[in-house]
Coordinates of C-alpha atoms in Angstrom, one line a residue:
M1 CA 0.0 0.0 0.0
Y2 CA 2.2 2.9 1.2
K3 CA 5.4 3.1 3.2
R4 CA 5.0 4.6 6.7
N5 CA 1.7 5.1 8.3
T6 CA 2.2 8.5 10.0
T7 CA -0.1 10.1 12.7
Q8 CA -1.1 12.7 10.1
R9 CA -2.1 10.2 7.5
K10 CA -4.0 8.1 10.0
L11 CA -5.9 11.3 11.0
L12 CA -6.7 12.1 7.4
E13 CA -8.0 8.6 6.8
E14 CA -10.2 8.9 9.8
I15 CA -11.6 12.3 8.7
I16 CA -12.3 11.1 5.2
S17 CA -13.7 7.7 6.1
S18 CA -16.1 9.2 8.7
S19 CA -17.4 11.9 6.3
P20 CA -20.7 11.1 4.6
T21 CA -19.7 13.6 1.9
P22 CA -16.6 14.3 -0.2
L23 CA -14.4 16.9 1.4
S24 CA -12.3 19.8 0.1
V25 CA -8.7 20.2 1.1
Q26 CA -9.6 23.1 3.3
E27 CA -12.3 21.0 5.0
I28 CA -9.8 18.2 5.6
L29 CA -7.2 20.7 7.0
S30 CA -9.7 22.5 9.3
E31 CA -11.0 19.2 10.7
G32 CA -7.4 17.9 11.1
K33 CA -6.2 21.0 13.0
K34 CA -8.7 20.2 15.7
S35 CA -6.5 17.2 16.6
I36 CA -3.1 18.2 15.3
K37 CA -2.7 22.0 15.7
T38 CA 0.6 22.0 13.6
L39 CA -1.0 20.3 10.6
N40 CA -0.4 22.3 7.5
L41 CA -1.6 22.4 3.9
A42 CA 1.6 20.9 2.5
T43 CA 1.3 17.9 4.8
V44 CA -2.4 17.4 3.8
Y45 CA -1.6 17.6 0.1
R46 CA 1.4 15.2 0.4
N47 CA -0.7 12.7 2.3
L48 CA -3.7 13.0 -0.1
K49 CA -1.3 12.2 -3.0
I50 CA 0.0 9.1 -1.1
L51 CA -3.6 8.0 -0.5
I52 CA -4.6 8.5 -4.1
D53 CA -1.5 6.7 -5.4
S54 CA -2.3 3.8 -3.0
E55 CA -5.9 3.7 -4.5
W56 CA -7.4 4.3 -1.0
L57 CA -8.7 7.8 -2.0
K58 CA -10.6 9.0 -5.0
V59 CA -10.7 12.6 -6.4
V60 CA -14.1 13.9 -7.3
S61 CA -13.6 16.8 -9.8
H62 CA -16.7 18.9 -9.1
P63 CA -17.4 21.5 -11.9
A64 CA -18.1 24.3 -9.4
L65 CA -16.1 23.4 -6.3
G66 CA -12.9 21.9 -7.8
N67 CA -11.3 18.8 -6.4
L68 CA -13.0 17.0 -3.5
Y69 CA -11.9 13.8 -1.9
E70 CA -13.6 10.6 -0.8
M71 CA -12.8 6.9 -0.1
K72 CA -12.4 5.0 -3.3
E73 CA -14.1 1.9 -2.0
K74 CA -17.5 3.5 -2.0
S75 CA -19.9 2.2 -4.6
H76 CA -20.7 4.2 -7.7
H77 CA -22.8 7.3 -6.8
H78 CA -23.4 10.9 -7.7
H79 CA -23.5 14.2 -5.8
F80 CA -25.8 17.1 -5.1
H81 CA -24.4 20.6 -4.5
C82 CA -26.5 23.0 -2.4
H83 CA -26.3 26.6 -3.7
K84 CA -27.3 28.0 -0.3
C85 CA -25.1 26.2 2.2
D86 CA -22.4 25.2 -0.4
R87 CA -22.4 21.6 0.9
V88 CA -22.0 18.5 -1.3
Y89 CA -24.2 15.5 -0.5
Q90 CA -23.6 12.0 -1.7
L91 CA -26.6 10.5 -3.6
D92 CA -27.0 6.7 -3.1
G93 CA -26.9 4.6 -6.1
C94 CA -27.1 5.6 -9.8
P95 CA -30.2 6.0 -11.8
L96 CA -28.3 5.5 -15.1
K97 CA -27.4 2.1 -16.4
K98 CA -24.0 1.4 -18.1
T99 CA -25.8 0.2 -21.2
G100 CA -28.3 2.0 -23.3
I101 CA -27.4 5.6 -22.5
S102 CA -24.5 6.1 -25.0
P103 CA -24.9 6.4 -28.7
P104 CA -24.8 3.2 -30.8
G105 CA -21.2 2.0 -31.3
F106 CA -19.9 3.9 -28.3
V107 CA -18.4 2.0 -25.3
L108 CA -19.3 3.7 -22.0
Q109 CA -16.5 3.2 -19.5
D110 CA -17.6 5.7 -16.8
H111 CA -19.8 8.6 -16.1
E112 CA -20.5 11.3 -13.5
V113 CA -23.6 13.3 -12.8
Y114 CA -23.7 16.5 -10.7
L115 CA -27.0 17.8 -9.4
S116 CA -27.4 21.2 -7.9
G117 CA -30.1 23.2 -6.2
I118 CA -31.3 23.7 -2.6
C119 CA -30.9 20.9 0.0
A120 CA -33.7 19.9 2.3
D121 CA -32.3 21.7 5.4
C122 CA -31.9 25.0 3.5
N123 CA -35.3 24.6 1.8
R124 CA -37.0 24.4 5.3
R125 CA -35.5 27.7 6.4

């Protein structure tokens, strides 16, 4: 997998694995600083790269929010971005099937769908 398992990397793994949503680098850093006050951006980026290279972590390239990070082992799913609170929610499952949605002769290998609007919490306010 990867060489040394540092305290910082263990903390990042814990933060990411316990989050129900993909996280930005800043969210990971902010949460991490609650436990390790000296945690810095360079350390977060270095460890994210190691976790990506080891295939533990997946990058979600969101069109509005940039790169977000989540565990790679999660099953295929999509995301909903709330315009009011700016949070990203994981949507369970996938309404699209791998066959029948691409033009004839095309071979679909992957897809990503991003929904956006107002989440239930913000809609109640």
